[in-house]
CSV table of C-alpha atoms in Angstrom, one decimal:
chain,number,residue,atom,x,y,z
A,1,UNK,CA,-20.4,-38.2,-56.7
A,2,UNK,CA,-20.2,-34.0,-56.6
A,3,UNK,CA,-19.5,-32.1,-59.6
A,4,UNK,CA,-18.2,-28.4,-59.3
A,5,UNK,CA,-21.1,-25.7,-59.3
A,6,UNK,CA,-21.1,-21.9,-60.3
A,7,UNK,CA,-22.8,-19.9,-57.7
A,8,UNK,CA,-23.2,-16.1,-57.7
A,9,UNK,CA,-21.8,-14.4,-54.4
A,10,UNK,CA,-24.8,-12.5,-53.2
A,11,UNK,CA,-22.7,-9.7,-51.6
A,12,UNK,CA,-20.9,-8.3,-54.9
A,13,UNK,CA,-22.8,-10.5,-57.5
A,14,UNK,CA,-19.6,-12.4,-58.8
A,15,UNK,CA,-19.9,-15.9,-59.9
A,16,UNK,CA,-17.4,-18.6,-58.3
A,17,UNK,CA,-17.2,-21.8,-58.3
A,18,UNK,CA,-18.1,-24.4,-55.5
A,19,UNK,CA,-16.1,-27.0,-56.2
A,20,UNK,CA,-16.8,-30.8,-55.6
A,21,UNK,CA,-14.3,-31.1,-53.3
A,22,UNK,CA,-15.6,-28.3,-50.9
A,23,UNK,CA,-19.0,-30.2,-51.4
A,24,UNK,CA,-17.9,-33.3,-50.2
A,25,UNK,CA,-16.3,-30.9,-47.2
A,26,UNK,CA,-19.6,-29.3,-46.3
A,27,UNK,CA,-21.1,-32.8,-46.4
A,28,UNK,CA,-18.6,-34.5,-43.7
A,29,UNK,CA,-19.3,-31.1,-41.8
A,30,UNK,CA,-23.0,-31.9,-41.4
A,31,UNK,CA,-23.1,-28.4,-43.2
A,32,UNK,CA,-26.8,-28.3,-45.4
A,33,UNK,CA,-26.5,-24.7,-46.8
A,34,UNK,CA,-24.2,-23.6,-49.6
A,35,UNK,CA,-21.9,-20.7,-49.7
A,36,UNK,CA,-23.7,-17.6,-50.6
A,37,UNK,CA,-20.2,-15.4,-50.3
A,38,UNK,CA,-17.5,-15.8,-52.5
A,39,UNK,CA,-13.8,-16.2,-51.2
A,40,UNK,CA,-13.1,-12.3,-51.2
A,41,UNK,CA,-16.1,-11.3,-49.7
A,42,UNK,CA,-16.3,-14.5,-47.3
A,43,UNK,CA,-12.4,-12.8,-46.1
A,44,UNK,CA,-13.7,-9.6,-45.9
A,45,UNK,CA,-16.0,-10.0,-44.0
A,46,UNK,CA,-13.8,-12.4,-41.8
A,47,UNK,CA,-11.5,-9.2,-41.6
A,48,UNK,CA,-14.2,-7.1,-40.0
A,49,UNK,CA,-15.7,-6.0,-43.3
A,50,UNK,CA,-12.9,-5.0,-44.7
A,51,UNK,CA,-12.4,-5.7,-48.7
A,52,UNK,CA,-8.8,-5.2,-49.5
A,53,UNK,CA,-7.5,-4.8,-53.1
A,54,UNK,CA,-6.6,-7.3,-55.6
A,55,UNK,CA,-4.5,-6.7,-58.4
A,56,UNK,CA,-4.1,-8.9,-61.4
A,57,UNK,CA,-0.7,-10.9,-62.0
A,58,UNK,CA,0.7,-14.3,-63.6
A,59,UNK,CA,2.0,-16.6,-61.6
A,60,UNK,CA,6.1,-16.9,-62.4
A,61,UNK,CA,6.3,-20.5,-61.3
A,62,UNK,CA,3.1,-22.4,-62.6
A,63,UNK,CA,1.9,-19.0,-65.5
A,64,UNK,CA,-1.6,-19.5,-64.0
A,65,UNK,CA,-3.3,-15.9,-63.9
A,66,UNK,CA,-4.0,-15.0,-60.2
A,67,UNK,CA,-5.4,-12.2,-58.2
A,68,UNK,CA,-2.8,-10.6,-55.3
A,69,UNK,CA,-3.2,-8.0,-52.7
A,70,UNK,CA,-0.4,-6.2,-53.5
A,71,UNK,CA,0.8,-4.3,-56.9
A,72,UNK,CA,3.3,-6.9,-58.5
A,73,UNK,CA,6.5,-3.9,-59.1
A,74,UNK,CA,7.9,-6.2,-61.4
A,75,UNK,CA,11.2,-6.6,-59.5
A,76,UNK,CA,9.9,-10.0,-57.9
A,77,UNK,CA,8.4,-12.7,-58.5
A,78,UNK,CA,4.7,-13.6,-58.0
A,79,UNK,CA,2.6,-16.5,-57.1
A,80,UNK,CA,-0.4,-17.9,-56.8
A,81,UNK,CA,-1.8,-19.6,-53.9
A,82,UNK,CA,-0.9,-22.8,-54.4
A,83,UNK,CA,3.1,-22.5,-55.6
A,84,UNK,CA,2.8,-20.1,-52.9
A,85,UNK,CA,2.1,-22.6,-50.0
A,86,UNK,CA,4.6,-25.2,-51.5
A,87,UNK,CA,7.4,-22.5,-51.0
């Protein structure tokens, strides 16, 4: 019934997807308006405005290439958010 849409975050101008799924979320919410914030600046501005730093890395479990707030060192392993929260 929803397909994924690309939006563009109207506080840093990134585009990012609104996916189906968080439609169909929005929708049971009663929620009429669509995001206008992408995830980093929606958690930034959650975090009393402030943006924190993401650094690039692949994911050592799934190789899917993820953003981290962190610099990776290399001596660790990294994950993204989702092999993350099946730890």
């Amino acid at each position: 019934m929803y397909e994924d849409k690309t939006l563009t975050c109207k506080e840093c101008g990134a585009e990012f997807t609104f996916t189906a799924s968080e439609q169909e979320f929005y929708a049971e919410k009663g929620f009429t308006n669509e995001p206008q914030r992408c995830k980093p600046c929606r958690d930034a501005r959650k975090n009393g405005g402030v943006r924190r730093e993401m650094y690039p890395a692949v994911c050592a479990e799934c190789g899917k290439e993820t953003q981290v707030p962190f610099q990776p060192r290399g001596d660790r392993p990294v994950y993204c958010s989702e092999c993350f929260s099946k730890r």
